[in-house]
Amino acid sequence: QDQLQQKIVCPGPVTCLAASPNGLYVLAGIAESIYLWEVSNGNLLAILNRHYQDLTCLCFTDDSSHFLSGAKDCLALVWNLYSVLQAEPSQIPDPRHVWSRHSLPITDLCCGFGGPLARAATASLDQTAKLWEVSSGELLLSVLFDVGIMSVTLDLSEYHMFCGGMDGSIFQVDLCAWPVQRDRSFQTERENGKVFKGHRNQVTCLSVSTDGSLLLSGSHDETVRLWDIQSKQCLKTMNHKGPVTNAFIVLAPANMFNPDGKPSVPLPKFSKHLHGTESSDEQGSDGVTLRLGLHQQECGESYLEKAEKMYAQMYSTREKNLMGDQEHLTIQVSELEEEVSTLRKINKNLFDFSARIITKPAK
């Protein structure tokens, strides 16, 4: 009988979603863009356009200082949240790292503990899972499998990396194995004691319990399974009425077991427009925007100088252009926008077709 507290309509289909551990921000992947909202007031703080194909996964570091994004363009990006929040609205901030060592779409991301010093894992259809260092951006480990990897996670102590394959297998990779090899192949025949077998279709999500003894997995075979990691035995199977797209283990809050418990802070409606660009009559409440670190930027124009320059350009453009030229320009711009939209659709269809051909299993 539970009802949604707030229905929020986004600018397009949401392919991935992530909330910061401190509860202050929400990320959404919509087409090729990353949308960043502030939870307390619903303001849309940033729209990041640095990927060339649709987003597939997002995740935060445990201290909420950084977040990672993966997409079908084979790139995984590391973003500094402070830099994103302090960037000018007219500028697209640069990611801290661009990881381009995968050759096919990124399917999943996982970040360990340690904030900016954490290690992150990426999974891809190119049959590899890779382990990275967030602080330096260096590649620490690359493991090659026999099948495409759809999901990846780390245990709390980061002794093991668990990878879910397209064929339903779950692989356990020892991160403390000796001798240390940066490039490693996982051969199922030799590593028979490190494979969880039971799913009949691709494994879409993985989660490890805080004590490192249990593994939760969801699959397109419409089941969620709970495994004992030590013995690789399936302890419980939960059936669903459709493909499972996400499942994870979380510590239950105390309020969860109180039938009368309700959220103390109502969730506001998330804005569709960037904060500061809405018209004044749409602004429901007065507020003060603080921008930190701008005093460190010694060079650069002040806001008044920028405003004066903008007004000067507007007036000079208005004087030079006649109404007929304006109409012609508007028609030309609309035609170009339609052509760009068509070319983007063609490019996306070509990319999806080639990815399907490459990843199609051999008969």
PDB file of C-alpha atoms in Angstrom, residues 61-313:
ATOM      1  CA  THR A  61      33.307   7.496  -3.529  1.00  0.00           C
ATOM      2  CA  ASP A  62      32.449   6.719   0.105  1.00  0.00           C
ATOM      3  CA  ASP A  63      33.264  10.291   1.231  1.00  0.00           C
ATOM      4  CA  SER A  64      31.137  11.865  -1.557  1.00  0.00           C
ATOM      5  CA  SER A  65      34.132  13.885  -2.800  1.00  0.00           C
ATOM      6  CA  HIS A  66      34.320  12.219  -6.237  1.00  0.00           C
ATOM      7  CA  PHE A  67      32.034  10.330  -8.560  1.00  0.00           C
ATOM      8  CA  LEU A  68      32.649   8.001 -11.494  1.00  0.00           C
ATOM      9  CA  SER A  69      30.720   7.601 -14.729  1.00  0.00           C
ATOM     10  CA  GLY A  70      30.788   4.880 -17.385  1.00  0.00           C
ATOM     11  CA  ALA A  71      29.154   4.809 -20.810  1.00  0.00           C
ATOM     12  CA  LYS A  72      28.783   2.924 -24.058  1.00  0.00           C
ATOM     13  CA  ASP A  73      31.611   5.025 -25.533  1.00  0.00           C
ATOM     14  CA  CYS A  74      34.080   2.714 -23.682  1.00  0.00           C
ATOM     15  CA  LEU A  75      35.161   5.561 -21.367  1.00  0.00           C
ATOM     16  CA  ALA A  76      35.100   5.730 -17.574  1.00  0.00           C
ATOM     17  CA  LEU A  77      35.495   9.233 -16.126  1.00  0.00           C
ATOM     18  CA  VAL A  78      36.437  10.359 -12.614  1.00  0.00           C
ATOM     19  CA  TRP A  79      34.911  13.680 -11.513  1.00  0.00           C
ATOM     20  CA  ASN A  80      35.838  15.912  -8.581  1.00  0.00           C
ATOM     21  CA  LEU A  81      32.523  17.060  -7.079  1.00  0.00           C
ATOM     22  CA  TYR A  82      34.060  20.316  -5.772  1.00  0.00           C
ATOM     23  CA  SER A  83      35.329  21.235  -9.250  1.00  0.00           C
ATOM     24  CA  VAL A  84      31.941  20.476 -10.798  1.00  0.00           C
ATOM     25  CA  LEU A  85      30.087  22.640  -8.259  1.00  0.00           C
ATOM     26  CA  GLN A  86      32.495  25.577  -8.587  1.00  0.00           C
ATOM     27  CA  ALA A  87      32.606  25.647 -12.386  1.00  0.00           C
ATOM     28  CA  GLU A  88      30.983  28.532 -14.219  1.00  0.00           C
ATOM     29  CA  PRO A  89      27.581  27.629 -15.736  1.00  0.00           C
ATOM     30  CA  SER A  90      28.897  28.421 -19.232  1.00  0.00           C
ATOM     31  CA  GLN A  91      31.848  26.047 -18.849  1.00  0.00           C
ATOM     32  CA  ILE A  92      31.906  22.252 -18.821  1.00  0.00           C
ATOM     33  CA  PRO A  93      34.368  21.149 -16.118  1.00  0.00           C
ATOM     34  CA  ASP A  94      37.067  18.664 -17.036  1.00  0.00           C
ATOM     35  CA  PRO A  95      37.043  15.240 -15.386  1.00  0.00           C
ATOM     36  CA  ARG A  96      39.959  14.459 -13.093  1.00  0.00           C
ATOM     37  CA  HIS A  97      40.769  11.255 -15.009  1.00  0.00           C
ATOM     38  CA  VAL A  98      39.710   9.729 -18.322  1.00  0.00           C
ATOM     39  CA  TRP A  99      40.084   5.944 -18.391  1.00  0.00           C
ATOM     40  CA  SER A 100      40.101   4.748 -21.991  1.00  0.00           C
ATOM     41  CA  ARG A 101      41.656   1.278 -21.749  1.00  0.00           C
ATOM     42  CA  HIS A 102      38.398  -0.590 -22.472  1.00  0.00           C
ATOM     43  CA  SER A 103      37.559  -1.402 -26.088  1.00  0.00           C
ATOM     44  CA  LEU A 104      33.797  -2.004 -25.722  1.00  0.00           C
ATOM     45  CA  PRO A 105      30.998  -0.371 -23.672  1.00  0.00           C
ATOM     46  CA  ILE A 106      31.410  -0.062 -19.900  1.00  0.00           C
ATOM     47  CA  THR A 107      28.725  -2.110 -18.118  1.00  0.00           C
ATOM     48  CA  ASP A 108      29.386  -1.499 -14.403  1.00  0.00           C
ATOM     49  CA  LEU A 109      31.451   0.497 -11.896  1.00  0.00           C
ATOM     50  CA  CYS A 110      32.378  -0.136  -8.284  1.00  0.00           C
ATOM     51  CA  CYS A 111      34.322   2.075  -5.874  1.00  0.00           C
ATOM     52  CA  GLY A 112      36.051   0.845  -2.703  1.00  0.00           C
ATOM     53  CA  PHE A 113      36.696   2.672   0.542  1.00  0.00           C
ATOM     54  CA  GLY A 114      39.174   5.489   1.133  1.00  0.00           C
ATOM     55  CA  GLY A 115      37.622   8.526  -0.504  1.00  0.00           C
ATOM     56  CA  PRO A 116      39.985   9.996  -3.116  1.00  0.00           C
ATOM     57  CA  LEU A 117      42.549   7.298  -2.200  1.00  0.00           C
ATOM     58  CA  ALA A 118      40.132   4.470  -3.028  1.00  0.00           C
ATOM     59  CA  ARG A 119      40.420   1.856  -5.740  1.00  0.00           C
ATOM     60  CA  ALA A 120      37.715   1.472  -8.375  1.00  0.00           C
ATOM     61  CA  ALA A 121      36.742  -1.455 -10.581  1.00  0.00           C
ATOM     62  CA  THR A 122      35.238  -1.287 -14.069  1.00  0.00           C
ATOM     63  CA  ALA A 123      33.536  -4.027 -16.100  1.00  0.00           C
ATOM     64  CA  SER A 124      33.083  -4.119 -19.848  1.00  0.00           C
ATOM     65  CA  LEU A 125      31.711  -6.144 -22.743  1.00  0.00           C
ATOM     66  CA  ASP A 126      35.313  -6.504 -23.960  1.00  0.00           C
ATOM     67  CA  GLN A 127      35.570  -9.480 -21.520  1.00  0.00           C
ATOM     68  CA  THR A 128      37.778  -7.621 -19.050  1.00  0.00           C
ATOM     69  CA  ALA A 129      37.448  -6.184 -15.559  1.00  0.00           C
ATOM     70  CA  LYS A 130      39.984  -3.568 -14.525  1.00  0.00           C
ATOM     71  CA  LEU A 131      41.085  -2.165 -11.163  1.00  0.00           C
ATOM     72  CA  TRP A 132      42.180   1.481 -10.964  1.00  0.00           C
ATOM     73  CA  GLU A 133      43.618   3.896  -8.426  1.00  0.00           C
ATOM     74  CA  VAL A 134      41.358   6.959  -8.144  1.00  0.00           C
ATOM     75  CA  SER A 135      44.045   9.351  -6.828  1.00  0.00           C
ATOM     76  CA  SER A 136      46.603   8.795  -9.599  1.00  0.00           C
ATOM     77  CA  GLY A 137      44.335   7.336 -12.283  1.00  0.00           C
ATOM     78  CA  GLU A 138      46.735   4.438 -12.832  1.00  0.00           C
ATOM     79  CA  LEU A 139      45.617   0.991 -13.982  1.00  0.00           C
ATOM     80  CA  LEU A 140      46.480  -1.544 -11.262  1.00  0.00           C
ATOM     81  CA  LEU A 141      45.049  -4.762 -12.677  1.00  0.00           C
ATOM     82  CA  SER A 142      43.346  -6.052 -15.821  1.00  0.00           C
ATOM     83  CA  VAL A 143      41.692  -9.484 -15.830  1.00  0.00           C
ATOM     84  CA  LEU A 144      40.609 -11.160 -19.082  1.00  0.00           C
ATOM     85  CA  PHE A 145      37.669 -13.590 -19.045  1.00  0.00           C
ATOM     86  CA  ASP A 146      36.043 -15.929 -21.561  1.00  0.00           C
ATOM     87  CA  VAL A 147      32.781 -13.929 -21.627  1.00  0.00           C
ATOM     88  CA  GLY A 148      31.675 -10.302 -21.485  1.00  0.00           C
ATOM     89  CA  ILE A 149      31.436  -8.903 -17.940  1.00  0.00           C
ATOM     90  CA  MET A 150      28.127  -7.269 -16.955  1.00  0.00           C
ATOM     91  CA  SER A 151      28.700  -6.449 -13.252  1.00  0.00           C
ATOM     92  CA  VAL A 152      31.547  -6.037 -10.767  1.00  0.00           C
ATOM     93  CA  THR A 153      31.944  -5.447  -7.026  1.00  0.00           C
ATOM     94  CA  LEU A 154      34.603  -5.568  -4.288  1.00  0.00           C
ATOM     95  CA  ASP A 155      34.354  -6.976  -0.791  1.00  0.00           C
ATOM     96  CA  LEU A 156      34.864  -4.618   2.141  1.00  0.00           C
ATOM     97  CA  SER A 157      38.473  -5.661   2.741  1.00  0.00           C
ATOM     98  CA  GLU A 158      39.196  -5.610  -1.017  1.00  0.00           C
ATOM     99  CA  TYR A 159      40.727  -9.090  -0.956  1.00  0.00           C
ATOM    100  CA  HIS A 160      38.443 -10.230  -3.784  1.00  0.00           C
ATOM    101  CA  MET A 161      36.787  -8.802  -6.880  1.00  0.00           C
ATOM    102  CA  PHE A 162      33.558 -10.473  -8.032  1.00  0.00           C
ATOM    103  CA  CYS A 163      32.587 -10.303 -11.704  1.00  0.00           C
ATOM    104  CA  GLY A 164      29.265 -11.339 -13.251  1.00  0.00           C
ATOM    105  CA  GLY A 165      29.379 -12.732 -16.779  1.00  0.00           C
ATOM    106  CA  MET A 166      26.980 -12.746 -19.704  1.00  0.00           C
ATOM    107  CA  ASP A 167      26.601 -16.541 -19.449  1.00  0.00           C
ATOM    108  CA  GLY A 168      25.394 -16.434 -15.807  1.00  0.00           C
ATOM    109  CA  SER A 169      28.734 -17.295 -14.187  1.00  0.00           C
ATOM    110  CA  ILE A 170      30.145 -15.259 -11.290  1.00  0.00           C
ATOM    111  CA  PHE A 171      33.940 -15.157 -11.034  1.00  0.00           C
ATOM    112  CA  GLN A 172      35.970 -14.530  -7.880  1.00  0.00           C
ATOM    113  CA  VAL A 173      39.320 -12.829  -8.545  1.00  0.00           C
ATOM    114  CA  ASP A 174      41.922 -12.810  -5.758  1.00  0.00           C
ATOM    115  CA  LEU A 175      43.490  -9.357  -5.517  1.00  0.00           C
ATOM    116  CA  CYS A 176      46.245 -10.523  -3.168  1.00  0.00           C
ATOM    117  CA  ALA A 177      47.454 -13.404  -5.364  1.00  0.00           C
ATOM    118  CA  TRP A 178      51.180 -13.900  -5.768  1.00  0.00           C
ATOM    119  CA  PRO A 179      53.101 -13.214  -7.985  1.00  0.00           C
ATOM    120  CA  VAL A 180      51.598  -9.815  -8.766  1.00  0.00           C
ATOM    121  CA  GLN A 181      50.591  -9.464 -12.424  1.00  0.00           C
ATOM    122  CA  ARG A 182      49.062  -6.362 -13.952  1.00  0.00           C
ATOM    123  CA  ASP A 183      47.540  -8.357 -16.840  1.00  0.00           C
ATOM    124  CA  ARG A 184      45.953 -11.645 -15.903  1.00  0.00           C
ATOM    125  CA  SER A 185      43.720 -14.227 -17.602  1.00  0.00           C
ATOM    126  CA  PHE A 186      40.956 -15.967 -15.687  1.00  0.00           C
ATOM    127  CA  GLN A 187      40.700 -19.504 -17.072  1.00  0.00           C
ATOM    128  CA  THR A 188      37.559 -21.210 -15.802  1.00  0.00           C
ATOM    129  CA  GLU A 189      39.023 -24.716 -16.145  1.00  0.00           C
ATOM    130  CA  ARG A 190      41.951 -23.980 -13.833  1.00  0.00           C
ATOM    131  CA  GLU A 191      40.020 -21.724 -11.430  1.00  0.00           C
ATOM    132  CA  ASN A 192      37.082 -24.096 -10.921  1.00  0.00           C
ATOM    133  CA  GLY A 193      36.865 -23.413  -7.178  1.00  0.00           C
ATOM    134  CA  LYS A 194      36.396 -19.667  -7.777  1.00  0.00           C
ATOM    135  CA  VAL A 195      33.229 -19.700  -9.906  1.00  0.00           C
ATOM    136  CA  PHE A 196      29.625 -19.397  -8.680  1.00  0.00           C
ATOM    137  CA  LYS A 197      27.345 -21.431 -10.982  1.00  0.00           C
ATOM    138  CA  GLY A 198      23.552 -21.282 -10.906  1.00  0.00           C
ATOM    139  CA  HIS A 199      22.263 -18.369 -12.981  1.00  0.00           C
ATOM    140  CA  ARG A 200      21.045 -19.186 -16.504  1.00  0.00           C
ATOM    141  CA  ASN A 201      21.403 -15.694 -17.968  1.00  0.00           C
ATOM    142  CA  GLN A 202      23.611 -12.606 -17.625  1.00  0.00           C
ATOM    143  CA  VAL A 203      24.381 -11.421 -14.087  1.00  0.00           C
ATOM    144  CA  THR A 204      23.402  -7.750 -13.923  1.00  0.00           C
ATOM    145  CA  CYS A 205      24.254  -6.810 -10.315  1.00  0.00           C
ATOM    146  CA  LEU A 206      26.419  -7.979  -7.406  1.00  0.00           C
ATOM    147  CA  SER A 207      26.671  -6.968  -3.733  1.00  0.00           C
ATOM    148  CA  VAL A 208      28.764  -8.294  -0.834  1.00  0.00           C
ATOM    149  CA  SER A 209      27.668  -8.228   2.816  1.00  0.00           C
ATOM    150  CA  THR A 210      29.629  -6.081   5.270  1.00  0.00           C
ATOM    151  CA  ASP A 211      31.215  -9.128   6.941  1.00  0.00           C
ATOM    152  CA  GLY A 212      32.372 -10.498   3.578  1.00  0.00           C
ATOM    153  CA  SER A 213      30.601 -13.851   3.967  1.00  0.00           C
ATOM    154  CA  LEU A 214      27.587 -13.453   1.641  1.00  0.00           C
ATOM    155  CA  LEU A 215      27.215 -12.463  -2.004  1.00  0.00           C
ATOM    156  CA  LEU A 216      23.936 -11.253  -3.529  1.00  0.00           C
ATOM    157  CA  SER A 217      23.442 -11.516  -7.294  1.00  0.00           C
ATOM    158  CA  GLY A 218      20.638 -10.545  -9.687  1.00  0.00           C
ATOM    159  CA  SER A 219      20.206 -11.846 -13.205  1.00  0.00           C
ATOM    160  CA  HIS A 220      18.107 -11.647 -16.354  1.00  0.00           C
ATOM    161  CA  ASP A 221      16.953 -15.197 -15.560  1.00  0.00           C
ATOM    162  CA  GLU A 222      14.428 -13.434 -13.256  1.00  0.00           C
ATOM    163  CA  THR A 223      16.045 -14.599 -10.009  1.00  0.00           C
ATOM    164  CA  VAL A 224      18.063 -13.108  -7.160  1.00  0.00           C
ATOM    165  CA  ARG A 225      20.447 -15.504  -5.424  1.00  0.00           C
ATOM    166  CA  LEU A 226      22.229 -15.338  -2.072  1.00  0.00           C
ATOM    167  CA  TRP A 227      25.569 -17.189  -1.990  1.00  0.00           C
ATOM    168  CA  ASP A 228      27.970 -18.328   0.720  1.00  0.00           C
ATOM    169  CA  ILE A 229      31.302 -17.018  -0.554  1.00  0.00           C
ATOM    170  CA  GLN A 230      33.475 -19.586   1.221  1.00  0.00           C
ATOM    171  CA  SER A 231      31.678 -22.676  -0.118  1.00  0.00           C
ATOM    172  CA  LYS A 232      30.230 -21.116  -3.335  1.00  0.00           C
ATOM    173  CA  GLN A 233      26.860 -22.654  -2.408  1.00  0.00           C
ATOM    174  CA  CYS A 234      23.554 -20.940  -3.192  1.00  0.00           C
ATOM    175  CA  LEU A 235      21.736 -20.392   0.131  1.00  0.00           C
ATOM    176  CA  LYS A 236      18.524 -18.836  -1.187  1.00  0.00           C
ATOM    177  CA  THR A 237      16.808 -18.114  -4.506  1.00  0.00           C
ATOM    178  CA  MET A 238      14.178 -15.364  -4.869  1.00  0.00           C
ATOM    179  CA  ASN A 239      12.058 -15.441  -8.027  1.00  0.00           C
ATOM    180  CA  HIS A 240      10.816 -12.311  -9.794  1.00  0.00           C
ATOM    181  CA  LYS A 241       8.420 -11.700 -12.678  1.00  0.00           C
ATOM    182  CA  GLY A 242      10.966 -10.097 -14.966  1.00  0.00           C
ATOM    183  CA  PRO A 243      14.697  -9.548 -15.492  1.00  0.00           C
ATOM    184  CA  VAL A 244      16.438  -8.252 -12.371  1.00  0.00           C
ATOM    185  CA  THR A 245      18.312  -5.028 -13.129  1.00  0.00           C
ATOM    186  CA  ASN A 246      19.579  -4.069  -9.653  1.00  0.00           C
ATOM    187  CA  ALA A 247      19.895  -5.574  -6.181  1.00  0.00           C
ATOM    188  CA  PHE A 248      22.162  -4.719  -3.259  1.00  0.00           C
ATOM    189  CA  ILE A 249      22.691  -5.402   0.430  1.00  0.00           C
ATOM    190  CA  VAL A 250      22.185  -2.415   2.736  1.00  0.00           C
ATOM    191  CA  LEU A 251      22.099  -1.916   6.498  1.00  0.00           C
ATOM    192  CA  ALA A 252      18.444  -1.492   7.469  1.00  0.00           C
ATOM    193  CA  PRO A 253      17.686   1.859   9.130  1.00  0.00           C
ATOM    194  CA  ALA A 254      15.915   1.694  12.493  1.00  0.00           C
ATOM    195  CA  ASN A 255      12.929   3.612  11.125  1.00  0.00           C
ATOM    196  CA  MET A 256      12.319   0.794   8.645  1.00  0.00           C
ATOM    197  CA  PHE A 257      10.758  -1.422  11.329  1.00  0.00           C
ATOM    198  CA  ASN A 258       8.463   1.320  12.667  1.00  0.00           C
ATOM    199  CA  PRO A 259       5.096   1.052  10.851  1.00  0.00           C
ATOM    200  CA  ASP A 260       4.238   4.660  11.735  1.00  0.00           C
ATOM    201  CA  GLY A 261       7.589   6.053  10.629  1.00  0.00           C
ATOM    202  CA  LYS A 262       7.564   8.745   7.966  1.00  0.00           C
ATOM    203  CA  PRO A 263      10.347  10.821   6.385  1.00  0.00           C
ATOM    204  CA  SER A 264      10.991  13.914   8.501  1.00  0.00           C
ATOM    205  CA  VAL A 265      12.111  15.977   5.504  1.00  0.00           C
ATOM    206  CA  PRO A 266       9.863  15.984   2.414  1.00  0.00           C
ATOM    207  CA  LEU A 267      11.641  15.493  -0.892  1.00  0.00           C
ATOM    208  CA  PRO A 268      11.298  18.579  -3.139  1.00  0.00           C
ATOM    209  CA  LYS A 269      10.530  18.390  -6.821  1.00  0.00           C
ATOM    210  CA  PHE A 270      13.731  18.257  -8.859  1.00  0.00           C
ATOM    211  CA  SER A 271      14.189  21.152 -11.258  1.00  0.00           C
ATOM    212  CA  LYS A 272      14.471  20.591 -15.017  1.00  0.00           C
ATOM    213  CA  HIS A 273      16.567  23.705 -15.590  1.00  0.00           C
ATOM    214  CA  LEU A 274      20.039  24.614 -14.373  1.00  0.00           C
ATOM    215  CA  HIS A 275      20.083  26.542 -11.105  1.00  0.00           C
ATOM    216  CA  GLY A 276      20.343  30.272 -11.796  1.00  0.00           C
ATOM    217  CA  THR A 277      18.872  30.096 -15.312  1.00  0.00           C
ATOM    218  CA  GLU A 278      15.200  29.968 -14.292  1.00  0.00           C
ATOM    219  CA  SER A 279      13.092  33.102 -14.644  1.00  0.00           C
ATOM    220  CA  SER A 280      12.533  35.128 -11.509  1.00  0.00           C
ATOM    221  CA  ASP A 281       8.808  34.332 -11.281  1.00  0.00           C
ATOM    222  CA  GLU A 282       9.552  30.591 -11.141  1.00  0.00           C
ATOM    223  CA  GLN A 283      11.786  31.004  -8.145  1.00  0.00           C
ATOM    224  CA  GLY A 284       9.690  29.874  -5.201  1.00  0.00           C
ATOM    225  CA  SER A 285      11.962  31.056  -2.435  1.00  0.00           C
ATOM    226  CA  ASP A 286      14.715  33.578  -1.951  1.00  0.00           C
ATOM    227  CA  GLY A 287      18.167  32.250  -1.333  1.00  0.00           C
ATOM    228  CA  VAL A 288      21.849  33.074  -1.351  1.00  0.00           C
ATOM    229  CA  THR A 289      24.270  31.161  -3.560  1.00  0.00           C
ATOM    230  CA  LEU A 290      27.756  30.777  -2.138  1.00  0.00           C
ATOM    231  CA  ARG A 291      30.621  30.086  -4.533  1.00  0.00           C
ATOM    232  CA  LEU A 292      33.782  28.964  -2.780  1.00  0.00           C
ATOM    233  CA  GLY A 293      37.310  29.329  -4.082  1.00  0.00           C
ATOM    234  CA  LEU A 294      36.652  32.120  -6.584  1.00  0.00           C
ATOM    235  CA  HIS A 295      39.030  34.448  -4.720  1.00  0.00           C
ATOM    236  CA  GLN A 296      41.862  32.095  -5.712  1.00  0.00           C
ATOM    237  CA  GLN A 297      41.284  32.889  -9.374  1.00  0.00           C
ATOM    238  CA  GLU A 298      43.338  36.079  -9.572  1.00  0.00           C
ATOM    239  CA  CYS A 299      42.964  36.573 -13.298  1.00  0.00           C
ATOM    240  CA  GLY A 300      39.597  36.944 -14.938  1.00  0.00           C
ATOM    241  CA  GLU A 301      36.833  39.466 -15.342  1.00  0.00           C
ATOM    242  CA  SER A 302      34.404  40.437 -12.626  1.00  0.00           C
ATOM    243  CA  TYR A 303      30.696  39.779 -12.952  1.00  0.00           C
ATOM    244  CA  LEU A 304      30.025  43.472 -13.744  1.00  0.00           C
ATOM    245  CA  GLU A 305      32.614  43.498 -16.516  1.00  0.00           C
ATOM    246  CA  LYS A 306      31.139  40.335 -18.015  1.00  0.00           C
ATOM    247  CA  ALA A 307      27.629  41.810 -17.856  1.00  0.00           C
ATOM    248  CA  GLU A 308      28.745  45.033 -19.564  1.00  0.00           C
ATOM    249  CA  LYS A 309      30.487  43.097 -22.319  1.00  0.00           C
ATOM    250  CA  MET A 310      27.432  40.892 -22.849  1.00  0.00           C
ATOM    251  CA  TYR A 311      25.097  43.908 -23.111  1.00  0.00           C
ATOM    252  CA  ALA A 312      27.473  45.618 -25.550  1.00  0.00           C
ATOM    253  CA  GLN A 313      27.494  42.527 -27.773  1.00  0.00           C
TER     254      GLN A 313
END
